[in-house]
Coordinates of C-alpha atoms in Angstrom, one line a residue:
Chain A
M19 CA -14.1 -32.7 34.8
R20 CA -10.4 -31.0 34.6
T21 CA -11.3 -29.3 31.1
E22 CA -13.7 -26.7 33.4
H23 CA -10.4 -25.2 34.9
L24 CA -8.7 -25.0 31.3
A25 CA -8.6 -21.7 29.8
L26 CA -7.5 -23.1 26.5
S27 CA -7.1 -26.9 25.6
A28 CA -5.9 -27.7 21.9
R29 CA -5.7 -30.9 20.5
G30 CA -3.9 -32.4 17.4
V31 CA -3.6 -29.0 15.6
K32 CA -2.0 -29.2 12.5
M33 CA -1.8 -26.4 9.7
Q34 CA -0.2 -27.2 6.2
Y35 CA -0.4 -25.1 3.0
R36 CA 0.9 -25.1 -0.4
D37 CA 4.0 -22.9 -1.2
R38 CA 3.0 -20.4 -4.0
G39 CA 6.3 -20.5 -5.5
T40 CA 7.1 -24.2 -5.7
G41 CA 3.6 -25.8 -5.2
N42 CA 5.1 -28.0 -2.2
V43 CA 2.7 -28.9 0.6
L44 CA 4.5 -27.6 3.6
L45 CA 3.8 -28.7 7.1
A46 CA 3.8 -25.7 9.4
I47 CA 2.4 -27.1 12.5
D48 CA 2.3 -30.9 13.3
N49 CA 0.1 -32.0 16.1
I50 CA 0.1 -29.6 18.8
D51 CA -1.5 -30.5 22.0
L52 CA -1.8 -27.8 24.7
D53 CA -3.4 -26.9 27.6
V54 CA -3.4 -23.8 29.5
P55 CA -5.2 -23.9 33.0
D56 CA -7.0 -20.7 34.0
G57 CA -5.1 -17.7 35.6
A58 CA -1.9 -19.2 34.4
F59 CA 1.0 -17.5 32.3
V60 CA 2.3 -20.0 29.6
S61 CA 4.9 -19.1 27.2
L62 CA 5.3 -20.8 23.4
L63 CA 9.2 -20.6 22.9
G64 CA 10.6 -21.5 19.6
P65 CA 13.1 -20.2 16.8
S66 CA 11.6 -18.2 13.9
G67 CA 9.4 -20.5 11.8
C68 CA 8.5 -23.2 14.2
G69 CA 4.8 -21.9 14.1
K70 CA 4.5 -20.3 17.3
S71 CA 2.7 -17.4 16.0
T72 CA 0.6 -19.3 13.6
F73 CA -0.7 -21.7 16.3
L74 CA -1.6 -18.1 18.2
K75 CA -3.5 -17.1 15.1
I76 CA -5.2 -20.3 14.9
V77 CA -6.1 -19.9 18.5
N78 CA -7.5 -16.4 17.7
G79 CA -9.6 -17.7 14.7
L80 CA -7.3 -15.3 12.2
L81 CA -6.2 -18.7 10.5
P82 CA -7.8 -22.0 9.9
A83 CA -6.1 -25.0 11.4
T84 CA -6.0 -27.9 8.7
A85 CA -7.0 -30.4 11.7
G86 CA -7.3 -30.4 15.2
E87 CA -9.5 -28.9 17.9
I88 CA -9.5 -25.6 19.9
K89 CA -11.3 -25.4 22.9
L90 CA -11.7 -21.9 24.7
H91 CA -13.3 -21.6 28.0
R92 CA -16.4 -20.1 27.5
V93 CA -17.2 -16.8 29.3
A94 CA -20.5 -15.4 30.0
K95 CA -20.2 -12.2 28.1
G96 CA -17.5 -10.8 25.3
R97 CA -15.0 -12.7 23.7
E98 CA -12.9 -15.7 25.0
D99 CA -9.8 -14.6 24.0
A100 CA -7.8 -11.0 22.7
M101 CA -4.5 -10.7 21.0
V102 CA -1.8 -8.4 21.5
F103 CA 0.0 -8.1 18.1
Q104 CA 3.7 -7.7 17.7
D105 CA 4.2 -3.8 16.6
A106 CA 2.6 -1.3 14.5
A107 CA -0.9 -2.6 15.5
L108 CA -2.4 0.4 16.6
F109 CA -4.5 2.8 14.2
P110 CA -2.4 5.8 13.3
W111 CA -6.2 7.7 12.8
Y112 CA -7.3 7.0 16.4
S113 CA -6.4 8.5 19.7
V114 CA -5.0 6.3 22.5
L115 CA -8.2 6.1 24.0
D116 CA -10.1 5.3 20.5
N117 CA -7.5 2.4 20.1
V118 CA -7.9 1.0 23.5
A119 CA -11.7 1.2 23.1
Y120 CA -11.5 -0.5 19.5
G121 CA -11.8 -4.1 21.0
L122 CA -15.0 -3.3 22.5
V123 CA -16.2 -1.4 19.6
C124 CA -15.6 -4.7 17.8
A125 CA -17.8 -6.5 19.9
G126 CA -20.9 -4.1 19.4
V127 CA -20.3 -1.8 22.4
P128 CA -21.4 1.7 21.2
R129 CA -18.2 4.0 20.7
G130 CA -19.1 6.5 23.9
E131 CA -19.8 3.6 26.2
A132 CA -16.3 1.8 24.8
R133 CA -14.4 4.7 25.6
K134 CA -15.9 5.0 29.2
R135 CA -15.1 1.4 29.7
A136 CA -11.7 1.6 27.9
A137 CA -10.5 4.3 30.0
P138 CA -9.6 2.7 33.5
F139 CA -7.4 0.4 31.1
I140 CA -5.2 3.3 30.0
D141 CA -4.6 3.8 33.7
L142 CA -3.7 0.2 34.4
V143 CA -1.0 0.0 31.8
G144 CA 0.6 3.3 33.1
L145 CA -0.8 5.3 30.2
K146 CA -2.7 7.8 32.3
G147 CA -3.0 11.2 30.5
F148 CA -2.2 9.7 27.5
D149 CA -5.9 9.2 26.3
E150 CA -6.2 11.9 23.5
K151 CA -2.3 11.4 22.2
Y152 CA -2.1 9.8 18.8
P153 CA 0.1 6.7 18.2
Y154 CA 3.1 8.4 16.6
Q155 CA 3.5 10.5 19.9
L156 CA 4.3 7.3 21.5
S157 CA 7.5 5.7 22.0
G158 CA 7.7 1.9 21.1
G159 CA 7.2 1.0 24.6
M160 CA 4.0 3.2 25.3
Q161 CA 2.6 1.9 22.0
Q162 CA 2.8 -1.7 23.2
R163 CA 1.1 -0.7 26.5
A164 CA -2.0 0.8 24.6
N165 CA -1.9 -2.4 22.4
L166 CA -2.1 -4.3 26.0
A167 CA -4.7 -2.2 27.2
R168 CA -6.8 -2.9 24.2
A169 CA -6.7 -6.7 24.5
L170 CA -7.5 -6.3 28.5
A171 CA -10.5 -3.9 27.8
V172 CA -12.3 -6.7 26.2
D173 CA -12.2 -8.6 29.5
S174 CA -11.4 -12.0 27.9
A175 CA -10.7 -15.1 29.4
I176 CA -7.2 -15.5 27.8
L177 CA -4.8 -13.2 26.7
L178 CA -2.7 -14.2 23.4
M179 CA 0.4 -11.8 23.0
D180 CA 2.6 -12.4 19.9
E181 CA 6.0 -11.8 20.6
P182 CA 4.7 -8.0 22.1
F183 CA 8.1 -6.8 23.0
A184 CA 10.3 -8.1 20.1
A185 CA 10.8 -4.5 18.4
L186 CA 11.5 -2.9 21.6
D187 CA 15.2 -2.1 22.8
A188 CA 16.8 -4.4 25.4
Q189 CA 16.1 -2.1 28.4
T190 CA 12.6 -1.1 27.6
R191 CA 11.9 -4.7 26.9
E192 CA 12.9 -5.5 30.7
V193 CA 10.7 -2.6 31.8
M194 CA 7.7 -4.0 29.8
Q195 CA 8.2 -7.6 31.2
A196 CA 8.0 -6.3 34.8
E197 CA 5.2 -4.3 33.8
L198 CA 3.4 -7.1 32.3
L199 CA 3.9 -9.1 35.3
R200 CA 2.3 -6.4 37.4
I201 CA -0.7 -5.9 35.1
W202 CA -1.4 -9.7 35.0
N203 CA -1.4 -10.1 38.6
A204 CA -3.8 -6.9 38.6
A205 CA -5.8 -8.2 36.0
K206 CA -6.0 -11.6 36.9
K207 CA -5.7 -13.1 33.2
T208 CA -4.7 -16.2 31.8
V209 CA -1.8 -15.6 29.2
L210 CA -0.5 -17.3 26.2
F211 CA 2.8 -15.7 25.3
V212 CA 4.6 -16.3 22.2
T213 CA 8.2 -15.3 22.1
H214 CA 11.8 -16.2 20.8
Q215 CA 13.6 -15.3 23.8
I216 CA 14.6 -17.7 26.5
D217 CA 15.0 -15.3 29.3
E218 CA 12.0 -13.4 28.7
A219 CA 9.8 -16.8 28.7
V220 CA 11.6 -18.1 31.8
Y221 CA 11.1 -14.7 33.9
L222 CA 7.5 -14.5 32.7
S223 CA 6.2 -18.0 32.8
D224 CA 4.4 -20.3 34.9
R225 CA 5.6 -22.9 32.0
V226 CA 7.5 -22.6 28.9
V227 CA 6.5 -24.9 26.2
V228 CA 9.4 -25.2 24.0
M229 CA 8.8 -25.8 20.0
A230 CA 11.1 -27.0 17.3
A231 CA 10.7 -25.9 13.6
R232 CA 10.0 -27.7 10.4
P233 CA 7.4 -29.1 11.3
G234 CA 6.7 -26.9 14.2
R235 CA 6.1 -29.1 17.2
V236 CA 6.2 -29.2 20.7
I237 CA 9.5 -30.7 22.3
A238 CA 9.2 -29.8 25.9
D239 CA 6.9 -28.5 28.6
I240 CA 8.8 -27.2 31.4
Q241 CA 7.5 -26.0 35.0
I242 CA 9.3 -22.6 36.1
D243 CA 9.1 -22.9 39.7
L244 CA 10.4 -19.3 40.5
R245 CA 8.9 -17.6 43.3
R246 CA 6.2 -14.9 42.6
P247 CA 5.8 -12.0 42.5
R248 CA 9.2 -11.7 40.5
D249 CA 11.2 -8.8 40.0
L250 CA 13.9 -8.4 37.4
S251 CA 16.7 -9.3 39.8
V252 CA 15.6 -12.7 39.6
K253 CA 17.3 -12.9 36.1
R254 CA 20.5 -12.7 38.0
T255 CA 19.9 -15.9 40.3
P256 CA 21.5 -19.5 39.7
E257 CA 18.0 -21.0 39.6
F258 CA 17.0 -18.7 36.8
A259 CA 20.2 -19.6 34.8
V260 CA 19.7 -23.2 35.2
Y261 CA 16.4 -22.7 33.6
E262 CA 17.8 -20.8 30.6
E263 CA 20.5 -23.6 30.3
Q264 CA 18.0 -26.2 30.1
I265 CA 16.0 -24.8 27.4
W266 CA 19.1 -23.6 25.9
R267 CA 20.2 -27.1 25.3
L268 CA 17.0 -28.2 23.9
I269 CA 16.7 -25.7 21.4
A270 CA 20.5 -25.9 20.6
G271 CA 19.9 -29.6 20.3
Q272 CA 17.3 -29.1 17.5
Y273 CA 20.0 -27.9 15.1
G274 CA 21.8 -30.9 14.8
K275 CA 18.9 -32.6 13.8
T276 CA 17.2 -30.8 10.9
P277 CA 18.6 -28.3 8.6
Q278 CA 18.1 -24.8 9.9
P279 CA 19.1 -22.1 7.5
D280 CA 18.4 -19.5 9.8
A281 CA 19.5 -20.8 13.1
A282 CA 21.3 -17.8 13.7
S283 CA 18.4 -15.8 14.4
Chain B
M22 CA 29.5 49.8 14.1
I23 CA 25.7 48.8 14.0
A24 CA 24.2 47.5 10.9
V25 CA 21.5 49.4 10.1
R26 CA 18.7 47.5 7.8
S27 CA 16.5 49.6 5.7
A28 CA 13.1 49.9 6.2
P29 CA 11.9 47.8 3.1
V30 CA 14.2 44.9 4.0
Q31 CA 13.0 45.0 7.6
L32 CA 9.5 44.5 6.3
I33 CA 10.2 41.7 3.9
A34 CA 11.9 39.8 6.7
R35 CA 8.6 40.6 9.1
L36 CA 6.6 39.0 6.1
R37 CA 8.9 36.1 5.4
A38 CA 9.0 35.3 9.2
G39 CA 4.8 35.5 9.0
N40 CA 4.2 32.8 6.9
E41 CA 7.0 31.3 4.7
R42 CA 4.7 29.5 2.5
V43 CA 2.5 32.6 1.5
F44 CA 5.9 34.7 1.0
Y45 CA 7.7 32.4 -1.2
G46 CA 4.4 31.5 -3.1
V47 CA 3.8 35.2 -3.6
A48 CA 7.4 35.8 -4.4
G49 CA 7.2 33.3 -7.3
F50 CA 4.1 34.8 -9.0
V51 CA 5.7 38.6 -8.6
G52 CA 9.0 37.1 -10.0
L53 CA 7.0 35.6 -12.6
I54 CA 5.5 38.8 -13.6
V55 CA 8.2 40.8 -13.4
F56 CA 10.3 38.5 -15.6
W57 CA 7.1 38.6 -18.3
E58 CA 7.1 42.2 -18.3
V59 CA 10.8 42.8 -18.5
A60 CA 11.1 40.2 -21.1
A61 CA 8.4 41.4 -23.4
N62 CA 9.5 45.0 -23.1
T63 CA 13.0 44.5 -23.8
G64 CA 12.4 42.5 -27.0
I65 CA 13.6 39.1 -25.4
F66 CA 9.8 37.7 -26.0
R67 CA 7.9 38.9 -29.1
K68 CA 5.2 40.9 -27.4
S69 CA 2.7 40.5 -30.0
L70 CA 2.7 36.9 -29.3
V71 CA 3.0 36.5 -25.5
S72 CA 1.5 39.9 -24.6
A73 CA 3.0 41.4 -21.4
P74 CA 1.3 41.5 -17.9
S75 CA 0.8 45.5 -18.3
S76 CA -1.7 44.6 -21.4
V77 CA -3.2 41.8 -19.6
W78 CA -3.9 44.1 -16.7
K79 CA -5.6 46.6 -19.1
A80 CA -7.6 43.8 -20.8
A81 CA -8.9 42.7 -17.5
L82 CA -9.9 46.2 -16.5
T83 CA -11.9 46.8 -19.6
D84 CA -13.6 43.4 -19.6
F85 CA -14.4 43.1 -15.7
G86 CA -15.1 46.8 -16.2
N87 CA -18.2 46.4 -18.8
G88 CA -18.8 43.1 -17.2
S89 CA -18.4 41.5 -20.7
I90 CA -16.1 38.5 -19.5
W91 CA -18.5 37.3 -16.3
P92 CA -20.7 35.1 -18.4
H93 CA -17.9 33.4 -19.7
I94 CA -16.3 32.8 -16.2
A95 CA -20.0 31.7 -14.7
A96 CA -20.1 29.1 -17.8
S97 CA -16.8 27.5 -17.2
T98 CA -17.2 27.6 -13.6
G99 CA -20.6 25.7 -13.6
E100 CA -19.5 23.3 -16.1
F101 CA -16.5 22.5 -14.0
A102 CA -18.5 22.3 -10.8
V103 CA -21.0 20.2 -12.1
G104 CA -19.0 17.6 -13.8
F105 CA -16.3 17.6 -11.3
L106 CA -18.8 17.1 -8.2
V107 CA -20.5 14.3 -10.1
S108 CA -17.2 12.6 -11.1
L109 CA -16.7 12.6 -7.2
A110 CA -20.2 11.5 -6.4
I111 CA -19.8 8.5 -8.3
G112 CA -15.9 8.1 -8.8
I113 CA -15.4 7.8 -4.9
P114 CA -18.0 5.4 -4.3
L115 CA -17.4 3.3 -7.1
G116 CA -13.5 3.3 -6.3
L117 CA -14.2 2.3 -2.7
A118 CA -16.2 -0.7 -3.9
I119 CA -13.7 -1.7 -6.5
G120 CA -11.1 -1.6 -3.8
W121 CA -13.4 -3.6 -1.0
F122 CA -15.1 -6.1 -3.2
R123 CA -12.6 -8.3 -5.2
R124 CA -15.5 -9.1 -7.6
V125 CA -16.2 -5.6 -8.3
D126 CA -12.7 -5.2 -9.0
Y127 CA -12.7 -8.0 -11.5
F128 CA -15.7 -6.6 -13.3
F129 CA -14.4 -3.0 -13.8
N130 CA -10.9 -3.6 -13.9
G131 CA -10.5 -4.2 -17.6
L132 CA -13.6 -1.6 -18.3
L133 CA -11.8 1.1 -16.6
A134 CA -8.3 0.2 -18.1
G135 CA -9.8 0.6 -21.4
F136 CA -11.7 3.7 -21.1
N137 CA -9.0 5.6 -19.1
A138 CA -6.7 4.6 -22.2
T139 CA -9.2 6.5 -24.5
P140 CA -8.2 10.2 -25.0
N141 CA -11.3 12.2 -23.8
V142 CA -10.5 14.8 -26.5
A143 CA -11.5 11.7 -28.9
L144 CA -14.6 11.4 -27.5
I145 CA -15.6 15.1 -27.7
P146 CA -17.2 14.7 -31.2
L147 CA -19.2 11.9 -30.3
I148 CA -20.5 13.5 -27.1
I149 CA -21.7 16.8 -29.1
L150 CA -23.3 14.6 -31.5
M151 CA -25.2 13.3 -28.3
A152 CA -25.6 16.0 -25.9
G153 CA -25.5 19.1 -28.3
I154 CA -22.9 22.3 -27.9
G155 CA -24.5 23.5 -24.8
F156 CA -23.8 23.0 -21.1
E157 CA -24.5 18.9 -21.0
S158 CA -21.8 18.3 -23.3
K159 CA -19.0 20.2 -21.4
V160 CA -20.3 18.8 -18.4
I161 CA -19.7 15.2 -19.4
V162 CA -16.4 16.0 -20.9
V163 CA -15.1 17.5 -17.4
F164 CA -16.9 14.2 -15.4
L165 CA -15.1 11.9 -18.0
S166 CA -11.5 13.9 -17.7
A167 CA -11.7 13.7 -13.9
F168 CA -13.6 10.6 -13.0
F169 CA -10.7 8.0 -13.8
A170 CA -8.3 9.7 -11.8
V171 CA -11.0 9.7 -9.1
V172 CA -11.8 6.1 -9.2
V173 CA -8.3 4.8 -9.6
T174 CA -6.6 6.7 -6.9
T175 CA -9.3 5.9 -4.5
F176 CA -9.4 2.0 -5.3
T177 CA -5.6 1.8 -5.3
G178 CA -5.9 3.4 -1.8
V179 CA -8.2 0.6 -0.5
Q180 CA -6.1 -1.7 -2.0
S181 CA -3.1 -0.5 -0.1
I182 CA -4.4 -0.8 3.2
A183 CA -2.1 -2.4 5.6
R184 CA -3.3 -6.0 6.2
R185 CA -2.3 -5.8 9.7
H186 CA -4.8 -3.1 10.1
L187 CA -7.6 -5.3 8.7
E188 CA -6.4 -8.3 10.9
I189 CA -7.0 -6.1 14.1
T190 CA -10.6 -5.7 13.3
R191 CA -11.1 -9.5 12.5
S192 CA -9.1 -10.7 15.7
F193 CA -11.4 -8.6 17.8
G194 CA -14.2 -10.3 16.2
G195 CA -15.6 -7.2 14.4
S196 CA -17.6 -7.2 11.0
R197 CA -16.6 -6.3 7.8
W198 CA -18.6 -3.4 7.7
L199 CA -17.0 -2.1 10.7
A200 CA -13.6 -2.7 9.2
F201 CA -14.8 -0.9 6.1
R202 CA -15.7 2.0 8.0
T203 CA -13.1 2.1 10.9
V204 CA -9.9 0.9 8.8
A205 CA -10.6 1.2 5.1
L206 CA -12.4 4.9 5.1
P207 CA -9.7 6.6 7.1
S208 CA -6.7 4.9 5.7
T209 CA -7.9 5.7 2.4
I210 CA -8.7 9.4 2.8
P211 CA -5.2 10.6 1.8
Y212 CA -5.4 8.6 -1.2
I213 CA -9.0 10.0 -2.1
L214 CA -7.8 13.6 -1.4
S215 CA -4.9 13.1 -3.6
G216 CA -7.6 11.7 -6.4
I217 CA -9.7 14.7 -5.9
R218 CA -6.5 16.9 -6.3
I219 CA -5.6 15.3 -9.6
G220 CA -9.2 15.1 -10.6
A221 CA -9.5 19.0 -10.3
G222 CA -6.6 19.4 -12.6
R223 CA -7.9 17.3 -15.3
A224 CA -11.5 18.4 -14.9
L225 CA -10.0 22.0 -15.7
V226 CA -8.3 20.6 -18.5
G227 CA -11.4 19.1 -19.6
V228 CA -13.5 22.5 -19.5
V229 CA -10.8 24.4 -21.7
S230 CA -10.6 21.4 -24.3
A231 CA -14.5 21.1 -24.4
E232 CA -14.9 24.6 -25.1
F233 CA -12.2 25.1 -27.7
I234 CA -13.6 22.6 -29.5
S235 CA -17.5 23.9 -29.5
A236 CA -19.0 26.4 -27.6
N237 CA -20.3 30.1 -27.6
Q238 CA -19.3 30.9 -24.2
G239 CA -16.8 30.0 -21.2
L240 CA -13.1 30.9 -20.6
G241 CA -12.0 28.3 -23.2
F242 CA -14.0 29.9 -25.9
Y243 CA -12.9 33.3 -24.9
I244 CA -9.4 32.2 -25.2
G245 CA -10.1 30.4 -28.7
F246 CA -11.9 33.4 -29.8
F247 CA -9.4 35.9 -29.2
G248 CA -6.6 33.8 -30.3
V249 CA -8.1 33.8 -33.8
F250 CA -7.8 38.0 -33.5
L251 CA -4.2 37.8 -32.3
D252 CA -5.6 39.7 -29.2
T253 CA -2.9 37.6 -27.2
A254 CA -3.4 40.0 -23.8
R255 CA -7.3 38.6 -23.8
V256 CA -6.0 35.0 -24.5
M257 CA -3.4 35.4 -21.6
L258 CA -6.0 36.8 -19.6
G259 CA -7.9 33.6 -20.1
I260 CA -5.0 31.6 -19.3
V261 CA -4.1 33.6 -16.1
L262 CA -8.0 33.1 -14.8
F263 CA -7.6 29.6 -15.2
G264 CA -4.2 29.6 -13.2
I265 CA -6.0 31.7 -10.5
F266 CA -8.7 29.2 -10.7
G267 CA -6.4 26.3 -10.1
V268 CA -4.6 28.2 -7.3
V269 CA -7.7 28.7 -5.4
L270 CA -8.8 25.2 -5.9
G271 CA -5.7 23.8 -4.6
E272 CA -5.9 26.0 -1.6
L273 CA -9.5 24.7 -0.8
I274 CA -8.3 21.2 -0.8
R275 CA -5.3 21.8 1.2
V276 CA -7.7 23.1 4.0
V277 CA -9.6 19.6 3.8
E278 CA -6.2 17.9 3.7
H279 CA -5.4 20.0 6.9
R280 CA -7.7 18.3 9.0
Y281 CA -6.1 14.8 8.7
D282 CA -2.7 16.1 9.7
V283 CA -3.3 15.3 13.1
W284 CA -2.7 11.6 12.5
R285 CA -0.5 12.3 9.5
P286 CA 2.4 14.2 11.1
E287 CA 4.8 12.9 8.3
L288 CA 2.8 15.6 6.1
H289 CA 3.7 18.4 8.6
R290 CA 6.0 21.0 7.2

């Protein structure tokens, strides 16, 4: 069956919650179906409030869905999924090495062993020599590298990335995008990447799943047929611009249909 | 022309460069002592009421010389140490439990607020009835004085843990017990340390209040006893000894705090 080649399969995922202020029931996510094949890089793209981060947290198990089903590719040992958080997601009281080893510690690996297994991932993400530094001694980009290394170290079947570069400045973000592709290539991971930046989604992904808000839902699933490996110059090609334009139109088209108080973001 | 700096000026400059914190700290005390001495001898203050550093020094030489003050120091130190350590031994774990378990919080919340609002001094007569006027009743007062500060700061610390930090443990499938050890404890330590600091101050106040009301030894008793005889030099000596005790205690706590500055760079000065 096809499902054996899927790292993630979601069917009819729905999320509703009661607004604490008004008491109204709000539908955050309405009926999301999503398949992510093994080894693929898939982005969830949408404006803020479209439920893309919520969906990621449901996949990760941090939030319970109101309805629907999530299937993750079973792995022989360890976790099926690992999360790369948005920002400030390192423990300030731990060194880089202890932070990177933390996912393994959560999986029950003794600390010494976890540190040993985590060390190569620090090199992989380009933080060689920073093992014993503390988070405050790292730049934002370096912190996100450590954040990524922690998720890689648990050797999960799928990486869930929640706008990991959103807090970085534009140049660092581009460098990190290229770095992510290099690491993705080296680590042979499946990635589900959440972002609100069109160029980021197109540059990184095999597929861009476009979402709309209120309620959060999928409005398009676009295959990105740009040749790999991609370096940043691909962003200046006409093909890239065509994808950007296509997605931009999809998102812009939504603004006329539903009230969007924060459409500017 | 070359400006030649005199030797004392150079010496002061060198001392200041060595350790500014100690330099200015000592300068503060020296300044106070000089001001006090001058004010007492020029009639700005009434010497019979505030004494003077020179008189306090003379009293200290006498009482330390014949050893008569040592039992008082020993009694107060013992009451403080036992009462304060017990308040930490019970207060920190209880504060952690209140902060970590919602139901424990609900259980103790009202009780703590009520007891905390009761002035400890008001309980002293009752404590004396129950525990006598000896060591035990002082220890209880000291314990009560420090206890609430320790509990409240500790559970406030646990309740102030960043939610996203707890999310990390959950996200990677770590247990709640692991989250407690690796997230709750380290992020609460700064709060526990300020609880210790505040609690230590309250405990010292507890020592004096308890000894004032009823005691036959201790520095609080010493102060009260000589106050009755208008021996203000000895009253001041007792107060100064409490002050010295407070400074030493503060420095000890600083040493502990420094261990955590590695990851709290914003506290570096």
